[in-house]
Coordinates of C-alpha atoms in Angstrom, one line a residue:
X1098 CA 19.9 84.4 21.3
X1099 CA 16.4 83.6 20.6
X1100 CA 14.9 81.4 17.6
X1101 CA 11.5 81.7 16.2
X1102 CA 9.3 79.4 13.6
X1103 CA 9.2 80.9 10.0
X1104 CA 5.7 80.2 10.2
X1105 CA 5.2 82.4 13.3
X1106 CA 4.3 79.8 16.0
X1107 CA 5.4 81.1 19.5
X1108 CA 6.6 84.9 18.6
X1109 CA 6.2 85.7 22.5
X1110 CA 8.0 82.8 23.7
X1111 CA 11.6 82.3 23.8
X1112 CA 14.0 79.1 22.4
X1113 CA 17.4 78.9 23.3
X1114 CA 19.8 76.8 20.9
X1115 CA 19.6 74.1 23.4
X1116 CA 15.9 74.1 23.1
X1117 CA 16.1 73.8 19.5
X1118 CA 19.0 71.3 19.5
X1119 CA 17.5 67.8 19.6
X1120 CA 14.3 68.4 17.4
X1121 CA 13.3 69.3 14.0
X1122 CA 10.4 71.3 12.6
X1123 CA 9.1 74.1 15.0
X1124 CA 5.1 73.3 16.7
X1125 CA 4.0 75.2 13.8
X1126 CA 5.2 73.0 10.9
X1127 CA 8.1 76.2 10.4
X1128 CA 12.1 76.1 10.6
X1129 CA 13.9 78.0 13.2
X1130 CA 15.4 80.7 12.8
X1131 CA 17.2 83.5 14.9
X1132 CA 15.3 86.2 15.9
X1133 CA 18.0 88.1 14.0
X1134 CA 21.7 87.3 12.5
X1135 CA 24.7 88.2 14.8
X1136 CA 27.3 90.7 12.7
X1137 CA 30.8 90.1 12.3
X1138 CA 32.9 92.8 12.3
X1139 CA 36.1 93.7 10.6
X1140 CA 38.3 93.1 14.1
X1141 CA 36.5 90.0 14.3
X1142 CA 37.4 88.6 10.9
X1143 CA 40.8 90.0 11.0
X1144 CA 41.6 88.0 14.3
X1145 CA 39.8 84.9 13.0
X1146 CA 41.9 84.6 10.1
X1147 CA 44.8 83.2 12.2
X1148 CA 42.3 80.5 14.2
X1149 CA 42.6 77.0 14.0
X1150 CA 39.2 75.5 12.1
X1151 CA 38.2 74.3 15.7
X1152 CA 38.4 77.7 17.4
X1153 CA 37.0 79.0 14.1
X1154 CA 34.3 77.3 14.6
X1155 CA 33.6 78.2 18.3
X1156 CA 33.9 81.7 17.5
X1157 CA 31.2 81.1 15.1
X1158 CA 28.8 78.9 17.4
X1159 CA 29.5 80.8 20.1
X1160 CA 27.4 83.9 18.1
X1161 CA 24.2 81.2 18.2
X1162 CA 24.4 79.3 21.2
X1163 CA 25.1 81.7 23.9
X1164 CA 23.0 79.7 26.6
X1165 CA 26.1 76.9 26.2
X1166 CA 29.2 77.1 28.6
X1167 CA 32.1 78.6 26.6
X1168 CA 34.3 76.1 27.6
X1169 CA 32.2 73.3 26.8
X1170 CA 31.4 74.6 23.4
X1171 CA 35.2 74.9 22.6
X1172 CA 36.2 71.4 24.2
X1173 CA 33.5 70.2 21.9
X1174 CA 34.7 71.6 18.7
X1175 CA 38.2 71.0 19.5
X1176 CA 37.3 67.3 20.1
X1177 CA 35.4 67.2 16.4
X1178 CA 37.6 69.3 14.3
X1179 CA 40.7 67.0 14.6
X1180 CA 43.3 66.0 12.3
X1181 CA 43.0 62.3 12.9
X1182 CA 39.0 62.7 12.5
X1183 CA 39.4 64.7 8.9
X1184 CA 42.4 62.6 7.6
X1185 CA 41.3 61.4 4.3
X1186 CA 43.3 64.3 2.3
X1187 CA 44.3 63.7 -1.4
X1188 CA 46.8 65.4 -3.1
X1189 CA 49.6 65.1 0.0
X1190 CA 47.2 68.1 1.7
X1191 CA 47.5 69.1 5.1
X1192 CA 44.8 67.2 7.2
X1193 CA 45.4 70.0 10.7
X1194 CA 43.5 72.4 7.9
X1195 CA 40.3 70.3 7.9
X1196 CA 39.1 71.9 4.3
X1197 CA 42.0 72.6 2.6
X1198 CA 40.9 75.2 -0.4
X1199 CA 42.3 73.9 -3.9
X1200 CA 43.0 76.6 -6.7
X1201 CA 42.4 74.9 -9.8
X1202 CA 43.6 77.8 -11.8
X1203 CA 42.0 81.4 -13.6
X1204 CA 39.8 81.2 -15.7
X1205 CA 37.8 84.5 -17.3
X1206 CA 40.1 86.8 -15.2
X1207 CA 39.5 84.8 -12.0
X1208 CA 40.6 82.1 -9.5
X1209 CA 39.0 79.3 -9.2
X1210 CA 38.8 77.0 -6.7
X1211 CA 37.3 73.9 -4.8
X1212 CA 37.0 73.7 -1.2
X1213 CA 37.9 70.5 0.6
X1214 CA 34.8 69.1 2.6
X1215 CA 35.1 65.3 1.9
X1216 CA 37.6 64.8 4.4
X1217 CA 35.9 63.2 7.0
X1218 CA 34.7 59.2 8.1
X1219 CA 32.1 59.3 5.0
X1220 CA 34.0 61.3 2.5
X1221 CA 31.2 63.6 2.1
X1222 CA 30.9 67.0 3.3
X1223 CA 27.9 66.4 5.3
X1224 CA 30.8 64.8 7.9
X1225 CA 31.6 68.7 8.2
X1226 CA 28.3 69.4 10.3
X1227 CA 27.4 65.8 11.4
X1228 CA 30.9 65.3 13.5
X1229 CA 29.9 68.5 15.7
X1230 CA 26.2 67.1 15.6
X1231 CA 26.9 63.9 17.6
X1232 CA 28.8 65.5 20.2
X1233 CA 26.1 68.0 20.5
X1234 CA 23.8 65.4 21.1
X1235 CA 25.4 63.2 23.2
X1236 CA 26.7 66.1 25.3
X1237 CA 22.9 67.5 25.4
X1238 CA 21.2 64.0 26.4
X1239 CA 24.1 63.5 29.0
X1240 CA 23.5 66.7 30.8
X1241 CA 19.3 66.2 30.8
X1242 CA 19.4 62.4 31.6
X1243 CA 17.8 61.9 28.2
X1244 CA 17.0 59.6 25.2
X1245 CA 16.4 60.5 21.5
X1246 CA 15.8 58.4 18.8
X1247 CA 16.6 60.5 15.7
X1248 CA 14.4 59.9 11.8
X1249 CA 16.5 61.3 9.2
X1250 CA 15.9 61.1 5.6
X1251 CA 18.9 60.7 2.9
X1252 CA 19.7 61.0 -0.9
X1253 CA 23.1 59.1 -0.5
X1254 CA 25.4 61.4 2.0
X1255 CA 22.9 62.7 4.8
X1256 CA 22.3 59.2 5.9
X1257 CA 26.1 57.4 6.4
X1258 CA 27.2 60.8 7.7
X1259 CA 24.7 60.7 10.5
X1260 CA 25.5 57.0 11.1
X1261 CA 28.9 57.8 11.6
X1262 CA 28.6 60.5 13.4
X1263 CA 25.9 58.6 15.8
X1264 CA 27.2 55.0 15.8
X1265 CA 27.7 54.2 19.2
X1266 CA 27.1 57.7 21.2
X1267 CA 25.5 57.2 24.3
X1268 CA 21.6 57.6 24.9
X1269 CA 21.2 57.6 20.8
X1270 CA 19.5 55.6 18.4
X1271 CA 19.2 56.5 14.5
X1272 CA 16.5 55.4 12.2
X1273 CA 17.7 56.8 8.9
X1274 CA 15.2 56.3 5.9
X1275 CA 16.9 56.2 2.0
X1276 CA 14.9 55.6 -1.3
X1277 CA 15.6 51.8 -2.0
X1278 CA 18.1 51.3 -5.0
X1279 CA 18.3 54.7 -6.0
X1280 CA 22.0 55.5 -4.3
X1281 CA 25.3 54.4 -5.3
X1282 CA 26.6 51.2 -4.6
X1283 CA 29.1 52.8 -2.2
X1284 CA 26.5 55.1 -0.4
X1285 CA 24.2 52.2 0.0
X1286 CA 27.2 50.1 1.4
X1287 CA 28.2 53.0 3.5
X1288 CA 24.9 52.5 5.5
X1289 CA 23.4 49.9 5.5
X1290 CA 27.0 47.6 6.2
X1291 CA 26.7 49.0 9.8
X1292 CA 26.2 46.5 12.4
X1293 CA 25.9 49.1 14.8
X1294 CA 22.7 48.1 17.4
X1295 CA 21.8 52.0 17.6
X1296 CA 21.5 52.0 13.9
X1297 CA 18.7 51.2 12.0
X1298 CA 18.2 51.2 8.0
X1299 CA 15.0 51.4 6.3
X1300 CA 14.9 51.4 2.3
X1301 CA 11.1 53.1 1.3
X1302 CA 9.9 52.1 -2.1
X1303 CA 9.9 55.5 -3.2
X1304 CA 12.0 58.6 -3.9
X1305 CA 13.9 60.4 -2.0
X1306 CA 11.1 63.4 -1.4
X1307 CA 9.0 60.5 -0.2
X1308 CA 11.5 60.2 2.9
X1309 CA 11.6 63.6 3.6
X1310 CA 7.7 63.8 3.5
X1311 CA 7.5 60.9 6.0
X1312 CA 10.0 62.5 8.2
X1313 CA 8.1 66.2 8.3
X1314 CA 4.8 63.8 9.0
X1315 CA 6.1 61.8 11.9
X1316 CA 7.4 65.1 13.0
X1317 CA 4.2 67.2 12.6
X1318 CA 2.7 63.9 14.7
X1319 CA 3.4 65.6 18.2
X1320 CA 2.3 63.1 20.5
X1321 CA 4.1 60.5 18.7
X1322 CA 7.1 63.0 18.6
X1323 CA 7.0 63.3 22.3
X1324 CA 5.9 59.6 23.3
X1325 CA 9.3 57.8 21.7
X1326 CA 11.3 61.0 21.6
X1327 CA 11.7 61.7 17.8
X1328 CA 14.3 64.3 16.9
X1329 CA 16.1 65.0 13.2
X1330 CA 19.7 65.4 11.7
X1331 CA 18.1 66.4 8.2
X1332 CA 19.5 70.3 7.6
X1333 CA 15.9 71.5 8.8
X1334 CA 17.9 70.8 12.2
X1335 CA 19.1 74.4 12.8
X1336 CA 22.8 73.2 14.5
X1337 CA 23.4 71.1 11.8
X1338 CA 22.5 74.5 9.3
X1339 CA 24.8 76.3 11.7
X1340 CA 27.9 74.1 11.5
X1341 CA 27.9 74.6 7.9
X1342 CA 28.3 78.3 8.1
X1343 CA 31.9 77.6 9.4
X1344 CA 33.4 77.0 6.2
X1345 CA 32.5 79.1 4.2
X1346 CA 34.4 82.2 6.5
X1347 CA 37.4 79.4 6.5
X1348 CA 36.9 79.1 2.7
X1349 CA 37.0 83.2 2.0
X1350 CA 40.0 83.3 4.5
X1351 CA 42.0 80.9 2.5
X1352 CA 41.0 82.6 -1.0
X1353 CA 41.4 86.4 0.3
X1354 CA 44.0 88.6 2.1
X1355 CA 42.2 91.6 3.2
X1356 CA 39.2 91.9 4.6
X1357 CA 37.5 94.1 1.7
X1358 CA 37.5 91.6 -1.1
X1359 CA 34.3 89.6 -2.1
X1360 CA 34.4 86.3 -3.2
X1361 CA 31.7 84.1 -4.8
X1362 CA 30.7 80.3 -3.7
X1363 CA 28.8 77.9 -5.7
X1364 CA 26.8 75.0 -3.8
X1365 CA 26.0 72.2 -5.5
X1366 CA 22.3 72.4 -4.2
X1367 CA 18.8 70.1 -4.2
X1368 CA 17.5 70.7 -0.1
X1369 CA 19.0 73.9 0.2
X1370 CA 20.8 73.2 3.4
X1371 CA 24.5 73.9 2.4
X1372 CA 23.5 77.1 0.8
X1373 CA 21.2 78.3 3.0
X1374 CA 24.6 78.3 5.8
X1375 CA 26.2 80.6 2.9
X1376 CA 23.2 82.4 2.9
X1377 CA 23.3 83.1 6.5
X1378 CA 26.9 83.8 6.6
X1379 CA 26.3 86.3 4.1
X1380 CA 23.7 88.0 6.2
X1381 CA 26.1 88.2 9.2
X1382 CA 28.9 89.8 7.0
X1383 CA 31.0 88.5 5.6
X1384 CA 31.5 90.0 1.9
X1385 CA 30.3 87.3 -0.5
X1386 CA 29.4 88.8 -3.8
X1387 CA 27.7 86.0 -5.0
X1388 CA 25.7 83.0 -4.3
X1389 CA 25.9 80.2 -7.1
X1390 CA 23.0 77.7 -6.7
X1391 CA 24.0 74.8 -8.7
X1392 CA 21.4 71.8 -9.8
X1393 CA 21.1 68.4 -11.9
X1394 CA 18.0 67.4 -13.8
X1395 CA 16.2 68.1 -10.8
X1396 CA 16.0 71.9 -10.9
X1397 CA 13.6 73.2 -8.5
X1398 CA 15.7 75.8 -7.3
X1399 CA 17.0 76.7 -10.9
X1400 CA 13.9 77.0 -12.0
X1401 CA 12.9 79.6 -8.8
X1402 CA 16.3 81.5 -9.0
X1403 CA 15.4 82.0 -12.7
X1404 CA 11.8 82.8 -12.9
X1405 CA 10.2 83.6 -9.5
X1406 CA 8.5 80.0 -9.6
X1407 CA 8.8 77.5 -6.8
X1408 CA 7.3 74.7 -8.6
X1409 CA 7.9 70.9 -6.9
X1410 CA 8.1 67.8 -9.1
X1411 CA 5.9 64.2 -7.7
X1412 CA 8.1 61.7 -7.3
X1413 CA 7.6 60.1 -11.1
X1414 CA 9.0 63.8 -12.3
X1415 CA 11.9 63.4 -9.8
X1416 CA 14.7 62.0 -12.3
X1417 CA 17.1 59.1 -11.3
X1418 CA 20.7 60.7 -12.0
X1419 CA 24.6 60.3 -11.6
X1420 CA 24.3 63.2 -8.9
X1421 CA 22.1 61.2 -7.1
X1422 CA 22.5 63.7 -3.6
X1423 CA 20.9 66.6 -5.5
X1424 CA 17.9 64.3 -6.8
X1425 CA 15.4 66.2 -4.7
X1426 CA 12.5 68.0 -6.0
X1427 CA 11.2 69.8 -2.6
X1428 CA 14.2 71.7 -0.8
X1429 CA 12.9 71.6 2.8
X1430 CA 15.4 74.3 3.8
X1431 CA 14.3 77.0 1.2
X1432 CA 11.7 77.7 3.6
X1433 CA 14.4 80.0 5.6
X1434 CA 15.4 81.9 2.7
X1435 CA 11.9 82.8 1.8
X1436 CA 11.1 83.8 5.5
X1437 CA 14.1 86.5 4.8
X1438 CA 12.9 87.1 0.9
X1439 CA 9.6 88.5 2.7
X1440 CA 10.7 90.4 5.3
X1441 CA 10.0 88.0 7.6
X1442 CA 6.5 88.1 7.3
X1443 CA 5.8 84.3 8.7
X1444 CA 1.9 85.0 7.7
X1445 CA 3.0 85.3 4.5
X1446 CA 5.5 82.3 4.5
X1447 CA 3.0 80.2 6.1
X1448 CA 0.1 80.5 3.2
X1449 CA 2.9 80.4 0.7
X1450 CA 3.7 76.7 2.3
X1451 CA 0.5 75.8 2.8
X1452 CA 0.2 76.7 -1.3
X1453 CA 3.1 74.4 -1.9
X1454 CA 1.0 71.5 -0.1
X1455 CA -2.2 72.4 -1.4
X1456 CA -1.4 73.6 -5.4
X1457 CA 2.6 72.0 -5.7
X1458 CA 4.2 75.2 -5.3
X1459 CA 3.9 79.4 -5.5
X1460 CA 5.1 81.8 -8.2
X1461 CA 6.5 85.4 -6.9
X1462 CA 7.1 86.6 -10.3
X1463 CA 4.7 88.9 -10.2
X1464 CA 4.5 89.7 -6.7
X1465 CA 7.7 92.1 -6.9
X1466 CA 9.7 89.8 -4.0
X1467 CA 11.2 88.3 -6.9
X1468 CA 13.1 91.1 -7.6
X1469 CA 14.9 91.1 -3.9
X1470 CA 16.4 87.5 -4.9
X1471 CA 19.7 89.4 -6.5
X1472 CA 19.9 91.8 -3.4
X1473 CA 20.8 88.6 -1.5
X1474 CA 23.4 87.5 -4.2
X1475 CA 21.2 84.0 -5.5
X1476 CA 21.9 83.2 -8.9
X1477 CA 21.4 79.5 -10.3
X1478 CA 22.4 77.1 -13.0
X1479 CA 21.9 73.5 -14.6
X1480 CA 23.8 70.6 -14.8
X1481 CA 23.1 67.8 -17.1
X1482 CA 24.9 63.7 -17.5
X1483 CA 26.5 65.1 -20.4
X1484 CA 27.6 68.0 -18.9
X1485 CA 29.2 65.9 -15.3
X1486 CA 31.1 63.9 -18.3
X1487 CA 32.5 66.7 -19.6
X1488 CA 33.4 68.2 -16.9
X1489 CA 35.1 65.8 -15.2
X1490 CA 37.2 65.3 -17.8
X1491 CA 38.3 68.5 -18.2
X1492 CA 39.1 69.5 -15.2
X1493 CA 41.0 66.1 -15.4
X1494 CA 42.7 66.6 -18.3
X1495 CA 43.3 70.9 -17.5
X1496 CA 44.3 70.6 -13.7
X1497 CA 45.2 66.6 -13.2
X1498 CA 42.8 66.8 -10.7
X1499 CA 39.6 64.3 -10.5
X1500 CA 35.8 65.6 -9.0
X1501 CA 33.2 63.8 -7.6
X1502 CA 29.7 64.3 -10.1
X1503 CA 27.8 66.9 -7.7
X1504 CA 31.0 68.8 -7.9
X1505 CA 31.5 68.9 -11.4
X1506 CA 27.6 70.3 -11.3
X1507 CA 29.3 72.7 -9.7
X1508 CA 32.1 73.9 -12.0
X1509 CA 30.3 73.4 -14.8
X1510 CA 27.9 76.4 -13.0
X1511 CA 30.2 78.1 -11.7
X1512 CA 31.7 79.2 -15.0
X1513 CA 28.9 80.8 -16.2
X1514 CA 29.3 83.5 -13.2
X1515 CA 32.8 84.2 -13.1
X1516 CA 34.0 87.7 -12.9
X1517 CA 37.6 89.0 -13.3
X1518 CA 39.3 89.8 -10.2
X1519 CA 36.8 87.7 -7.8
X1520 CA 37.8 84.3 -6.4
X1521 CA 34.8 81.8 -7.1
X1522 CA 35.0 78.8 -4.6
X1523 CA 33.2 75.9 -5.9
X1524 CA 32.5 73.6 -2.4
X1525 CA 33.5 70.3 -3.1
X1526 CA 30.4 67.5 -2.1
X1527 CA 32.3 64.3 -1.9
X1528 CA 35.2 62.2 -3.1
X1529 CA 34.7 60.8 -6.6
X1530 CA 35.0 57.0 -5.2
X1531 CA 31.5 57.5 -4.1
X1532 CA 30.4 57.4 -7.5
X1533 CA 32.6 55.5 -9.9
X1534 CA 30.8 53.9 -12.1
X1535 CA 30.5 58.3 -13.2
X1536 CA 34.1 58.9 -12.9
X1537 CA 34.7 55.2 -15.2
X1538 CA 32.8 56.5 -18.1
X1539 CA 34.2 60.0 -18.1
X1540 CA 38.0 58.9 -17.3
X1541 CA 38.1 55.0 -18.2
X1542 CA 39.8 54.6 -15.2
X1543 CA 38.9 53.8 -11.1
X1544 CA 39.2 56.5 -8.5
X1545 CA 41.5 56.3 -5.5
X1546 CA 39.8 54.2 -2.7
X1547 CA 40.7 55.5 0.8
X1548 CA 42.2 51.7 2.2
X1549 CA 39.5 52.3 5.2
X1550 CA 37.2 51.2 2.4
X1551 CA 38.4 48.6 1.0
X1552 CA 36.1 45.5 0.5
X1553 CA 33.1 47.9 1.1
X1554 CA 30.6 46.8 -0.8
X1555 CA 31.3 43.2 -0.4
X1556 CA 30.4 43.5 3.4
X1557 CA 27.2 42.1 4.7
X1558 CA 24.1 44.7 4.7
X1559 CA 21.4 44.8 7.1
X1560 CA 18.2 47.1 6.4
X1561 CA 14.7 46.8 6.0
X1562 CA 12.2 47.5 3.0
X1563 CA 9.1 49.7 3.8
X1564 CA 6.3 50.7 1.7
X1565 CA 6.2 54.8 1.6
X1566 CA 3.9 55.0 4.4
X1567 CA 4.1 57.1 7.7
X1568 CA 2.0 55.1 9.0
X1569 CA 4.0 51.8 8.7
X1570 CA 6.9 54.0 9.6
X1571 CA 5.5 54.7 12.8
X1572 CA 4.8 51.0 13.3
X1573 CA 8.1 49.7 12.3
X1574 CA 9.4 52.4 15.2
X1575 CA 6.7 51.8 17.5
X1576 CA 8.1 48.0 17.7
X1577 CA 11.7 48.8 17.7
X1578 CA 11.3 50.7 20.4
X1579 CA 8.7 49.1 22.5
X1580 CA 10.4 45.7 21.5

C-alpha cells in the first residue's frame, strides 16, 4: 500500500504505513492518504462478522499496513483490544465486546442506537484509536532504535487519551497542548494530574484552533521537526484515522444480519477525524446509507454540508460550550474528504487550502463539487445548550439511559435523518461523568463515577501556561529537551 499528500508532494515516491506512522502532516503541508481504498468484499464481511474486535481490527489494518509482519500486527491488536483494557461498561454490558452497540428503541420506523466507545482508561472514545496508537509507536521506535517526542493538540478527550495511551512507553515523550480553562473540570484533571516524567502539559492562552495552528506550524518547521524528532497523535496522524475505521464495520455487524442492509452513523463532529474513518470505511464497502455530521455552536462543517461554504471562525467567533470536544472552528481532517470531493485533484486541494489561509475559507457552491457531497452520503445538523438539555433528558426519561453532551448533539441530529427500516447508530463520545455540571442541570442529579476516578479533581496538577506562540512553543521544547 502506498500513501500520498492531498496536496501532491511526492506523487513519484512511495510511503509505506510505517513511513507515515510516527509523523503528521506530509512535506507539503497535505494529509496522507492511500493511493487508493482497499475493497471489502461480501466473503470478507460475512467471515468478519464472527471475529473478535481484536482480530477485527487486524483484518482491517492488515488492508493498510501491509509492509508490517502479520503476526506482529495481530499480537499488537490482541494486546490493545482487551477486556481488562476496555472495562469501564455500564449497564452490566459485556466488556470481551469492547463497543457494545445499545438500541435505545424505534423511532420514525427505525432503530436507534448508540455505540459504546467510552470504554476505555479515559472514558472517551478517542481511547478506541489511542490504545493501538501507543503500541504502534513503541513497537515502531523499538525496532529502529528511535526516539519521538510527540505535540498533540486537544479540546478535552484527544489530550488524556494520548497521555494514557503514552504514559510510560519506552523511547516516548508527549507534549500535549489544551486551551487553558476552557475544558471540563474532569478533562483538565484527567491530564494535567499525571505525574508521568514523559508527559508534559502546556495550557495556551487561547482556543483550541490556536493549538492546532501551533501544532501544523511546528510541524511545517522541518528542521525543527527533524532536529528533536517531533511526531503527532492529533487524527491528521493517518493510523490513528485508521483505527477508527474499525468500529464502525463492528458497529453495522451488531445492528445488521445480512450483508445487504445499509445502516446510517451519526458522528458527533468539530475536526472531522471520527467521521472521516466512516467516511473511509464507506469508500471500501461497507453499505452505509448515510453519513450524519453532527455539530454544537461551532458549525463549520454544518454550515459546508449545508451550503457548499467552508468558512472558519477566529478564535473570538469560536463559542465556549457544554460540548466543549466539538468547540473547533477549523476541522484539520476535512482536508481528506475534499481531496476525494475533487477527484483527487491535489492542485486543486492545495489552492483551496491555501484559500482557507489566505481569505478564511472557500465556497464550492457554485463550482458544481457541491453537488457530489450527497453521492458520498454527508448530511449535517446543529446542536444547541438548549437542545443537549433536552435531550438528555429525554432520552433519560424515554430509555432510563443517561448521554454524555457531544452525544446528545448526536441524537438530537440524528433524528432529523431517520428513515424507516434503516438502523441509525449514533457513536457514543464519552461517559457523561466527564461533563457533569451538563448532566446536573438537565437531570438534577450526579452521574456514575467509575471508582478508578474517584478523588480526581482533587489530585495535584502539574502543567505549564504559554502565550499562543509557536515560537515560545518551540522554546519551552527546545529546553525540555536539551535540558
Amino acid at each position: 500500500m502506498n500513501y500520498i499528500s492531498t496536496r501532491g508532494a511526492g506523487l513519484g515516491e512511495r510511503h509505506s504505513f510505517s513511513d507515515i506512522l510516527l509523523g503528521g502532516l506530509a512535506k507539503d503541508g497535505g494529509l496522507y492518504l492511500p493511493a487508493q481504498y482497499p475493497h471489502v468484499s461480501d466473503a470478507e464481511l460475512s467471515r468478519w462478522r464472527t471475529l473478535s474486535y481484536a482480530d477485527l481490527a487486524f483484518e482491517i489494518l492488515a488492508k493498510f499496513c501491509d509492509d508490517m509482519p502479520a503476526d506482529d500486527l495481530l499480537a499488537l491488536t490482541r494486546r490493545t483490544y482487551r477486556a481488562d483494557v476496555y472495562a469501564n461498561v455500564r449497564d452490566g454490558s459485556d466488556a470481551q465486546r469492547i463497543t457494545p452497540l445499545k438500541t435505545l428503541g424505534f423511532e420514525g420506523g427505525a432503530p436507534l442506537a448508540l455505540l459504546e466507545l467510552s470504554n476505555g482508561p479515559t472514558l472517551a472514545f478517542k481511547d478506541m484509536a489511542m490504545q493501538l496508537l501507543g503500541n504502534l509507536f513503541e513497537y515502531a521506535l523499538a525496532r529502529h532504535g528511535q526516539q519521538l517526542n510527540i505535540l498533540g493538540a486537544t479540546s478535552g478527550d484527544t489530550g488524556s487519551a494520548a497521555e494514557y495511551a503514552m504514559r510510560g512507553k519506552r523511547g516516548v515523550r508527549v507534549f500535549m497542548l489544551s486551551p487553558h480553562r476552557k475544558m471540563s473540570a474532569f478533562q483538565t484533571a484527567q491530564m494535567f494530574s499525571l505525574q508521568d516524567p514523559n508527559i508534559v502539559n502546556i495550557a495556551v492562552e487561547g482556543v483550541f484552533d490556536d493549538c492546532q495552528d501551533i501544532v501544523k506550524a511546528v510541524s511545517n518547521d522541518h528542521a525543527f521537526k527533524a532536529r528533536y524528532q517531533i511526531g503527532t497523535v492529533n487524527s491528521i496522524n493517518w493510523a490513528r484515522v485508521v483505527a477508527q475505521v474499525v468500529y464502525y464495520f463492528r458497529g453495522y455487524f451488531e445492528a445488521t444480519r445480512g450483508n445487504d442492509q445499509r445502516v446510517s452513523f451519526t458522528v458527533p463532529s468539530g475536526n472531522f477525524g471520527n467521521v472521516c474513518a466512516g467516511h473511509i470505511a464507506r469508500m471500501m464497502g461497507l453499505p452505509i446509507d448515510k453519513l450524519v455530521v453532527a455539530t454544537n455552536e461551532n458549525d463549520v462543517l454544518d454550515e459546508f454540508f449545508r451550503t457548499g461554504n467552508y468558512r472558519v471562525r477566529a478564535a473570538a467567533e469560536t463559542h465556549h460550550t457544554t460540548s466543549p470536544s466539538m468547540d473547533i472552528s477549523k476541522a484539520s481532517n476535512f482536508e481528506r474528504f475534499v481531496f476525494d470531493l475533487l477527484g483527487r485533484d491535489s492542485a486543486r486541494v492545495l489552492q483551496l487550502f491555501r484559500d482557507v489561509e489566505a481569505k478564511g475559507g472557500f465556497d464550492l457552491a457554485a463550482s458544481g463539487d457541491f453537488a457530489r457531497v450527497r453521492e458520498f452520503g454527508f448530511v449535517s445538523g446543529r446542536s444547541t445548550h438548549a437542545d443537549r438539555i433536552a435531550t438528555i433528558r429525554d432520552v433519560h426519561r424515554r430509555y432510563q439511559a443517561m448521554i454524555d453532551t457531544h452525544t446528545a448533539d448526536g441524537v438530537k441530529v440524528a433524528r432529523e435523518y431517520l428513515e424507516p427500516g434503516v438502523p441509525m447508530i449514533v457513536l457514543e463520545t464519552a461517559q457523561p461523568i466527564k461533563f457533569g455540571d451538563t448532566i446536573r442541570e438537565a437531570l438534577d442529579r450526579d452521574p456514575p463515577r467509575p471508582p478508578a476516578f474517584d478523588g480526581l479533581e482533587a489530585l495535584p496538577q502539574r502543567f505549564t501556561v504559554l502565550p499562543a506562540d509557536a515560537a515560545r512553543v518551540k522554546d519551552f521544547i527546545r529546553a525540555q529537551i536539551d535540558g
